[in-house]
Short mmCIF file of C-alpha atoms in Angstrom, two decimals:
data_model
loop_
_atom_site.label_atom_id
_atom_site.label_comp_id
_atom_site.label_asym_id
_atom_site.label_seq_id
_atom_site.Cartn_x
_atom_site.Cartn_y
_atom_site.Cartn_z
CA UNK A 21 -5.62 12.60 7.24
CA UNK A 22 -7.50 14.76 5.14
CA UNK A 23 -5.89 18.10 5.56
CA UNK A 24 -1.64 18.04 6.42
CA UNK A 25 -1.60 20.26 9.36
CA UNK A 26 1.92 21.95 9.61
CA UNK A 27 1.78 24.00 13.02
CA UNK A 28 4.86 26.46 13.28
CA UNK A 29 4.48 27.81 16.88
CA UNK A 30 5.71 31.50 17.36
CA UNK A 31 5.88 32.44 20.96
CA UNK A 32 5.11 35.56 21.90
CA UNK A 33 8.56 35.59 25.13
CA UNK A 34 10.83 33.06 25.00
CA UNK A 35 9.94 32.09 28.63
CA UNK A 36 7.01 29.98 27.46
CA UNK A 37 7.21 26.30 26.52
CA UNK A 38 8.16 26.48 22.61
CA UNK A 39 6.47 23.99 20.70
CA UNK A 40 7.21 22.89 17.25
CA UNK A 41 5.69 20.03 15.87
CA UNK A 42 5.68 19.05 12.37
CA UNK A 43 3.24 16.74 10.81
CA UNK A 44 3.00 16.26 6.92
CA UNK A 45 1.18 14.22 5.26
CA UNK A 46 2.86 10.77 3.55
CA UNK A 47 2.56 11.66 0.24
CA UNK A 48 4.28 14.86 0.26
CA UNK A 49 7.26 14.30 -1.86
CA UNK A 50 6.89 17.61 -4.29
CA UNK A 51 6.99 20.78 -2.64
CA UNK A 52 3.32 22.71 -2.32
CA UNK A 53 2.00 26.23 -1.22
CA UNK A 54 1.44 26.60 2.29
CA UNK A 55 -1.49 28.88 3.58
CA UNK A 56 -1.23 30.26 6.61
CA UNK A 57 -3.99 31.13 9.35
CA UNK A 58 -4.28 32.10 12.97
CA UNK A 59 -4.69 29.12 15.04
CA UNK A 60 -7.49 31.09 16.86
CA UNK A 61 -8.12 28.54 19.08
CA UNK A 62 -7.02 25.44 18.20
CA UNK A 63 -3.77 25.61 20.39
CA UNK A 64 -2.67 26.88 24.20
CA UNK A 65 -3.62 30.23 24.18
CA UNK A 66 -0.47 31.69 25.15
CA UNK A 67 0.74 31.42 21.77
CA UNK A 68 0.95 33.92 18.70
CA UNK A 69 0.69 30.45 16.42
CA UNK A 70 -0.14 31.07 13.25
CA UNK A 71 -0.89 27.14 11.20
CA UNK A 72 -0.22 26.17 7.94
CA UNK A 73 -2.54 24.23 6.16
CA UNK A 74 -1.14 22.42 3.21
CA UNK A 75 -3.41 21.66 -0.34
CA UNK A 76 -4.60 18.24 -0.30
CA UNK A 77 -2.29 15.73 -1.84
CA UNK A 78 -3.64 12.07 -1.25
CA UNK A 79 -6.81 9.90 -2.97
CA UNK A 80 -8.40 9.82 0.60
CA UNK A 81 -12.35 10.61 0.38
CA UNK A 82 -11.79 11.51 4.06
CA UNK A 83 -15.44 8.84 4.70
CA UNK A 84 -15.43 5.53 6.52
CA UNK A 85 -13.32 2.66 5.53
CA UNK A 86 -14.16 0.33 8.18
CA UNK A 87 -16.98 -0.95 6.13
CA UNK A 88 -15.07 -1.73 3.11
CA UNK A 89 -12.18 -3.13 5.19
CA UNK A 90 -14.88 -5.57 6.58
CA UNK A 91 -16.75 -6.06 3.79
CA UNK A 92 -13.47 -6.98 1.88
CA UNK A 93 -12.49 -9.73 5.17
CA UNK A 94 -15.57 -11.38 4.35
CA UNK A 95 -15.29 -11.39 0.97
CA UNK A 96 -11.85 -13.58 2.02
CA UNK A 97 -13.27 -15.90 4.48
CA UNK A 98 -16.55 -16.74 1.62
CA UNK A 99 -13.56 -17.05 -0.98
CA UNK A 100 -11.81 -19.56 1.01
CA UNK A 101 -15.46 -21.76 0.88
CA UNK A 102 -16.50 -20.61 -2.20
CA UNK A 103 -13.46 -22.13 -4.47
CA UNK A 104 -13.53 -25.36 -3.51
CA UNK A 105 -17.04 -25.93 -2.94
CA UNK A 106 -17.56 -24.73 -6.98
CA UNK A 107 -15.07 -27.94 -7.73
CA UNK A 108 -16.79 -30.45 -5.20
CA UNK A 109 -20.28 -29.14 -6.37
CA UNK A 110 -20.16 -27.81 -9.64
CA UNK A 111 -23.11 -25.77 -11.13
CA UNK A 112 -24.17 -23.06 -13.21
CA UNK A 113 -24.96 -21.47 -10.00
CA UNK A 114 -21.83 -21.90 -8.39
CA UNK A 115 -20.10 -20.44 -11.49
CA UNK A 116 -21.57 -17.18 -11.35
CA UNK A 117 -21.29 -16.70 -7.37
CA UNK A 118 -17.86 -17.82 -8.07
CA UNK A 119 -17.07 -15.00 -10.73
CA UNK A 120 -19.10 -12.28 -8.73
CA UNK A 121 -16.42 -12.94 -5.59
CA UNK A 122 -13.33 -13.80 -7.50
CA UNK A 123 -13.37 -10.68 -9.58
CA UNK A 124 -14.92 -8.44 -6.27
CA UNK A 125 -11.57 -9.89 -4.65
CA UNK A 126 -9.47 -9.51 -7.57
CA UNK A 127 -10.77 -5.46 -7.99
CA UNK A 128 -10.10 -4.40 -4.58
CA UNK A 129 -6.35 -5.81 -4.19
CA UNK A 130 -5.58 -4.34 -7.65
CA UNK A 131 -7.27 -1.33 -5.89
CA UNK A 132 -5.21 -1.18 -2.97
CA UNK A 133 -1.91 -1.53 -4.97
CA UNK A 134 -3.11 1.13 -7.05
CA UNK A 135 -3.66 3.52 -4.19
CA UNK A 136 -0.70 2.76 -2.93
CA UNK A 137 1.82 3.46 -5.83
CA UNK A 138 0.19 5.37 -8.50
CA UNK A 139 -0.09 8.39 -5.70
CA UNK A 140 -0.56 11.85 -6.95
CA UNK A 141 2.70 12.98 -4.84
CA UNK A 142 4.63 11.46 -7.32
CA UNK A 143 2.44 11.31 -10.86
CA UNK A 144 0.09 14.25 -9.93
CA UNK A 145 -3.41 14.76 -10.08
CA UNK A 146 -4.56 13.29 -13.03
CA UNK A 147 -2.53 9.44 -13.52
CA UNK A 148 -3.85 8.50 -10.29
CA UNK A 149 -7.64 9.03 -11.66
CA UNK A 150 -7.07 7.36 -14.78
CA UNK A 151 -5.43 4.83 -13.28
CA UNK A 152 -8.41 4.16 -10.76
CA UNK A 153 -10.97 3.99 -13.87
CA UNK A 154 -9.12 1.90 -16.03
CA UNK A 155 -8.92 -0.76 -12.87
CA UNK A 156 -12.66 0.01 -13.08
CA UNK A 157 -13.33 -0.97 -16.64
CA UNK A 158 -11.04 -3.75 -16.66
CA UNK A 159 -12.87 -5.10 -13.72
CA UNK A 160 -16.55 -4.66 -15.15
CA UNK A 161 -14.90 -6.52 -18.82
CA UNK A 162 -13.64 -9.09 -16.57
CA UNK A 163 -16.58 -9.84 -14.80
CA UNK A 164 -18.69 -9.73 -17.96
CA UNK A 165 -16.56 -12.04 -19.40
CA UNK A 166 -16.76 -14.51 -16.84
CA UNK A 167 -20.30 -14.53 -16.78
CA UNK A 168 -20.52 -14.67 -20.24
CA UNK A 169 -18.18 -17.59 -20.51
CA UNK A 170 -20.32 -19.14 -17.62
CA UNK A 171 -23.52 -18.85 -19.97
CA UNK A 172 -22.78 -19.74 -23.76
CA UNK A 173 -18.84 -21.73 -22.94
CA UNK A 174 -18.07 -24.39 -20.24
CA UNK A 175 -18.06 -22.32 -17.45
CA UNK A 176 -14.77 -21.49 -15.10
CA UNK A 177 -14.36 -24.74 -13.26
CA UNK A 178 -14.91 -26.72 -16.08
CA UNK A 179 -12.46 -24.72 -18.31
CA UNK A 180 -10.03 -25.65 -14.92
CA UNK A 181 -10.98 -29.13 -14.78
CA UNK A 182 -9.81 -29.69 -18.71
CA UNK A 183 -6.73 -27.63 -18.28
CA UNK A 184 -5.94 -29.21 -15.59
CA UNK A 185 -6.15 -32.64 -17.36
CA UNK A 186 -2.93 -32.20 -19.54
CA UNK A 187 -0.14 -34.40 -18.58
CA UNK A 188 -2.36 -36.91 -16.18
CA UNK A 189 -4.56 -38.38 -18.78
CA UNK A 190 -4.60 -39.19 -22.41
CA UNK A 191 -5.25 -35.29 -23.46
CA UNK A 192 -6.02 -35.56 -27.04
CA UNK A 193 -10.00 -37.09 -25.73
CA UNK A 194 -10.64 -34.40 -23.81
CA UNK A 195 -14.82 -33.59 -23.85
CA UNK B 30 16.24 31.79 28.88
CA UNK B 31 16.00 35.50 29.58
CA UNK B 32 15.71 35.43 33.07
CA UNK B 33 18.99 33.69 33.40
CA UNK B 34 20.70 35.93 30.81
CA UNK B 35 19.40 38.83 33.27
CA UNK B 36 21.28 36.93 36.45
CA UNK B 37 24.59 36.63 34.25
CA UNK B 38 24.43 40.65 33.60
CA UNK B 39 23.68 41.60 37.05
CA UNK B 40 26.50 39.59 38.62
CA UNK B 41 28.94 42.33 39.47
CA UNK B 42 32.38 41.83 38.04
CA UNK B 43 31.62 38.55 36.07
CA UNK B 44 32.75 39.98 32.77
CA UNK B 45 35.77 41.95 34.47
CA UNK B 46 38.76 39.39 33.97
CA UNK B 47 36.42 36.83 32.24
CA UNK B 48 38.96 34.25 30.51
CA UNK B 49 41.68 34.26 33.63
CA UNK B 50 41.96 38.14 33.15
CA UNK B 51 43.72 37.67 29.29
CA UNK B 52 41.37 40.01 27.75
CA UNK B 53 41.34 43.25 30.25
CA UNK B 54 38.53 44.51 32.27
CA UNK B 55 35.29 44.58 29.76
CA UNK B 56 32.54 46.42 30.43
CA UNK B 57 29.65 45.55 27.95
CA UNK B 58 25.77 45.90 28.22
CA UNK B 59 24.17 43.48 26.26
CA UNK B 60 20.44 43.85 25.54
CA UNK B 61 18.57 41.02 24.95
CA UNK B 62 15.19 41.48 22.85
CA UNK B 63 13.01 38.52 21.67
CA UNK B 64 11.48 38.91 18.13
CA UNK B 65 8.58 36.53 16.84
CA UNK B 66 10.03 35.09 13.91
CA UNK B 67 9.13 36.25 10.64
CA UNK B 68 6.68 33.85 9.28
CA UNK B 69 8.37 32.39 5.53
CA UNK B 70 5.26 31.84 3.31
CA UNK B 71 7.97 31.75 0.45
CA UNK B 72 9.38 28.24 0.36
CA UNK B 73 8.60 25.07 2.23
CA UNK B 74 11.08 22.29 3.42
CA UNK B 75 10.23 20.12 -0.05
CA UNK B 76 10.41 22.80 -2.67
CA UNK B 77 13.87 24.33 -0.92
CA UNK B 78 15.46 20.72 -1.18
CA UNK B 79 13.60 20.71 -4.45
CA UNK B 80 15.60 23.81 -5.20
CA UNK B 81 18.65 22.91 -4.21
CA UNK B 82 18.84 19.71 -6.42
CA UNK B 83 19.35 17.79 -2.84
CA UNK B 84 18.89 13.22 -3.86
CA UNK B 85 16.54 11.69 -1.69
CA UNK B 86 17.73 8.97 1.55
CA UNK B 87 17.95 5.94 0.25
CA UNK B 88 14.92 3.33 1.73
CA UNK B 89 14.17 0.62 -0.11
CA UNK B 90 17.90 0.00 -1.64
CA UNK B 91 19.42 0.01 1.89
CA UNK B 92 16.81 -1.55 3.96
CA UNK B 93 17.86 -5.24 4.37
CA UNK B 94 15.26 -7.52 3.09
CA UNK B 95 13.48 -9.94 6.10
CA UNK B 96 10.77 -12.34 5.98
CA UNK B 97 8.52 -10.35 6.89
CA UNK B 98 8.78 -7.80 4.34
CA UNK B 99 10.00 -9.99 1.67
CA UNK B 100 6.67 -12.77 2.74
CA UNK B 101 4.69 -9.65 2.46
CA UNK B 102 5.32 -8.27 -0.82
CA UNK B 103 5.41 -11.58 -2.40
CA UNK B 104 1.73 -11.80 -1.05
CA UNK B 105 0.89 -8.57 -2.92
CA UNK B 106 2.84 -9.99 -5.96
CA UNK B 107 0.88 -12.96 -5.98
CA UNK B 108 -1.98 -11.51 -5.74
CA UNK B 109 -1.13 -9.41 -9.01
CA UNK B 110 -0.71 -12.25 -10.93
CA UNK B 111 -3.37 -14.24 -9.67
CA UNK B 112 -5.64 -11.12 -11.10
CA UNK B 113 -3.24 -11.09 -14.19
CA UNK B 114 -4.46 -14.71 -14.79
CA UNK B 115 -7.91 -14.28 -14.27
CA UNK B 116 -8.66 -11.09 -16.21
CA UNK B 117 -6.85 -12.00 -19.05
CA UNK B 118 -8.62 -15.29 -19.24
CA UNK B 119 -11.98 -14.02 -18.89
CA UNK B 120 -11.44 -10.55 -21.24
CA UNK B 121 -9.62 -12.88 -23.82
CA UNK B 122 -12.14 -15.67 -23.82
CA UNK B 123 -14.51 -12.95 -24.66
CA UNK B 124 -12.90 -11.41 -27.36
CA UNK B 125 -11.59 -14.77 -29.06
CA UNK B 126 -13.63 -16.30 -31.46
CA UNK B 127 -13.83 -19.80 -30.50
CA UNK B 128 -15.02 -22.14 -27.80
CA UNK B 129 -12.91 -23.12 -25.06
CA UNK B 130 -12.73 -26.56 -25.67
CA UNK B 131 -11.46 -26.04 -29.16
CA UNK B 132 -8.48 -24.22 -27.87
CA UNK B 133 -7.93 -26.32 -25.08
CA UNK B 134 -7.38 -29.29 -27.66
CA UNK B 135 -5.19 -26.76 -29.63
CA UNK B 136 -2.91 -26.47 -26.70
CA UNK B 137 -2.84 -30.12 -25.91
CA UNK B 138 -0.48 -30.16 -28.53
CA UNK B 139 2.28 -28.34 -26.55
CA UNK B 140 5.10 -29.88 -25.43
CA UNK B 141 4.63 -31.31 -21.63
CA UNK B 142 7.65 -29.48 -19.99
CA UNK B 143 5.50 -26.43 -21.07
CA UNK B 144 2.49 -27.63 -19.82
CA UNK B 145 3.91 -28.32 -16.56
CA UNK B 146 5.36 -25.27 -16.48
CA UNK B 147 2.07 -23.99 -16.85
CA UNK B 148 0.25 -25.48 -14.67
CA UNK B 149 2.86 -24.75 -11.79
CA UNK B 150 3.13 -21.10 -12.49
CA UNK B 151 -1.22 -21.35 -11.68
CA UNK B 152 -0.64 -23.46 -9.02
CA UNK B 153 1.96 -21.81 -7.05
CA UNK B 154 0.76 -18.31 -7.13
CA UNK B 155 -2.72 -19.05 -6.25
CA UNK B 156 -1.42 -21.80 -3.09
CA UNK B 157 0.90 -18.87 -1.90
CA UNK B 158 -2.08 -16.49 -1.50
CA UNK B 159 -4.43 -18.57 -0.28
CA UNK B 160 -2.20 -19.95 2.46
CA UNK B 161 -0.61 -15.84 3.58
CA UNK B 162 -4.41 -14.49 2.88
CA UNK B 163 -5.55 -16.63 5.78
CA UNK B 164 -2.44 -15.77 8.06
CA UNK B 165 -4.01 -12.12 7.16
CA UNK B 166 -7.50 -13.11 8.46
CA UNK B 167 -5.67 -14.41 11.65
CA UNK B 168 -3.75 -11.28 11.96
CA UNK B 169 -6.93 -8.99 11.17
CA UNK B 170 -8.47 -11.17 14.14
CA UNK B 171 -5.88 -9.33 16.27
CA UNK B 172 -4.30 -12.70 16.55
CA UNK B 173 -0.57 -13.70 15.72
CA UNK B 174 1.10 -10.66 16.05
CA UNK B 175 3.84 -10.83 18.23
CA UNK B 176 7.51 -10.81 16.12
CA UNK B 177 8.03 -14.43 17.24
CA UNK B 178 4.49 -15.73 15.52
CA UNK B 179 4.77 -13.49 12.67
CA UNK B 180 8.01 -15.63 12.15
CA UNK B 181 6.61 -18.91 13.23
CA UNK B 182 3.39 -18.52 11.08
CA UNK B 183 4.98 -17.37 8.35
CA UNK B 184 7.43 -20.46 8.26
CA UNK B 185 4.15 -22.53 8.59
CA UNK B 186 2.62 -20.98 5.54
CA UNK B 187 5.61 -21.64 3.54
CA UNK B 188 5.90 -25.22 4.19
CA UNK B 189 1.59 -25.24 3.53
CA UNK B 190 2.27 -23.34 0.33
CA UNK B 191 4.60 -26.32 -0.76
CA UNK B 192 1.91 -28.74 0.13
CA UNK B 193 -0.68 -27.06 -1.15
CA UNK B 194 0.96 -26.91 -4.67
CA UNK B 195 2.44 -30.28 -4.67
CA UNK B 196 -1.53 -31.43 -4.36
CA UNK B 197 -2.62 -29.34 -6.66
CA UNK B 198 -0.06 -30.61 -9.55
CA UNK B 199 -0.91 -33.82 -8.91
CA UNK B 200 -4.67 -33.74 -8.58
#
């Protein structure tokens, strides 16, 4: 939820139903200013309620996230095809889609984590950020280096495939 | 509330030798008035226990650990170090001088318990994500999630994690 909405019901005779609920948000671990409004409409109208709206204290952008929750899914399924077709059918090709999804993948769990623990209940406003755009540039360096290991080295699978040699075959004639 | 409070007053004689008659005929009006409470802008329930120095509950060094949880996190941690693996490899390739094959040949030279070592802690990692990432495409399907699956699944992915490893050591 975007807004924490604390609703502290003050009835006007204590023959009415009294309602208190309290909802805070998650994150709320510090303590933060509450404002307080009439509810002017938003609850039974028998009620002198007055609601308290607290300051925003989460990373939500308060949009959509069923399209990036679906768009990472299928990012997950194509991963599951696209790793071992690049070792059954290696290509230069294959390398790059392979590095575009792995490091897509690899950015949005890291992303997730981050959302979840580096929360600005606990580190405040500004860790959280920083946090976010360092994930960022590590993610773009990553990527870049990928592809540029793809174009002027041996490529990911290939640099797998020799690794992976050791300890099966003779590894001092490796290519 | 009130209403009854008015019935106990106008009962005749109910506070007259209240308490089997020990305390003496009483005779006291008592007047009732509700107040809307006064509306405390000062201090919130976090920043009063924030005041008051009060520790937190304990969660996550009472809560016993289960598979679920413990599968779970070790998903997440895999994951981490799956990513650990692959940005480091890619930003350090670019920043290293040389060709990959040259330092490939450079590690050859390393003893094989710590190339096995190696190539299990890449294995296992990646073979334990891959097999709980697609339990969490069944389970985003809406599929599998009844306690009893969750269980059986997860004892399934386990024993595919082993497999899954074991073939790619050997391969």
């Amino acid at each position: 939820m975007a807004l924490a909405l604390v609703i502290r019901c003050l009835p006007r005779s204590m023959n009415g139903s009294i309602r208190t609920s309290h909802m805070w948000s998650k994150g709320q671990l510090n303590g933060s200013i509450f404002k307080h409004y009439p509810a002017a409409g938003l609850l039974a109208k028998d009620t002198n309620a007055m609601v308290a709206v607290a300051p925003r204290r989460e990373m939500s952008d308060g949009g959509d996230h069923v399209k990036l929750w679906t768009a990472e899914r299928a990012l997950s399924v194509g991963l599951l095809g696209i790793i071992p077709a690049a070792f059954i059918v290696p290509s230069p090709a294959m390398d790059y889609l392979l590095a575009v999804s792995l490091v897509m993948h690899c950015h949005w769990g890291i992303e997730a984590s981050v959302v979840d623990y580096i929360r600005p209940a606990i580190f405040g406003p500004v860790i959280p950020k920083v946090a976010i755009a360092s994930l960022y540039g590590l993610s773009i360096f990553a990527l870049g280096g990928l592809i540029y290991f793809s174009y002027s080295d041996v490529g990911l699978v290939n640099a797998v495939k020799m690794f992976w040699k050791f300890l099966l075959e003779d590894y001092s004639t490796l290519e | 509330m009130s209403i009854a409070l008015r019935r106990l007053m106008a009962c005749p004689g109910l506070h007259r030798g209240a308490f089997g008659g020990v305390m003496g005929p009483q005779i006291r009006t008592v007047v009732l008035r509700s107040q809307p409470a006064a509306v405390k802008t000062a201090e919130d329930f976090f920043e009063k226990n924030e005041r008051l120095k009060r520790p937190m509950s304990p969660h996550l060094t009472i809560y016993k650990p289960q598979i679920t949880s413990m599968l779970s996190i070790s998903h997440r941690i895999t994951g981490i170090a799956v990513t650990g693996y692959v940005y480091a490899f890619s930003i350090g390739m670019m920043c290293l001088p040389a060709s990959f094959p040259h330092y490939c040949a450079a590690l050859a030279t390393a003893s094989p318990a710590l190339l096995f070592s190696a190539k299990f802690l890449l294995a296992f990692p990646f073979a334990y994500h891959t097999c709980n990432g697609v339990r969490h495409l069944v389970w985003d399907l809406a599929k599998g999630l009844e306690i009893s699956q969750v269980y059986k699944t997860g004892y399934t992915m386990l024993a595919a994690t082993i497999l899954l490893t074991l073939a790619l050591l050997s391969c």
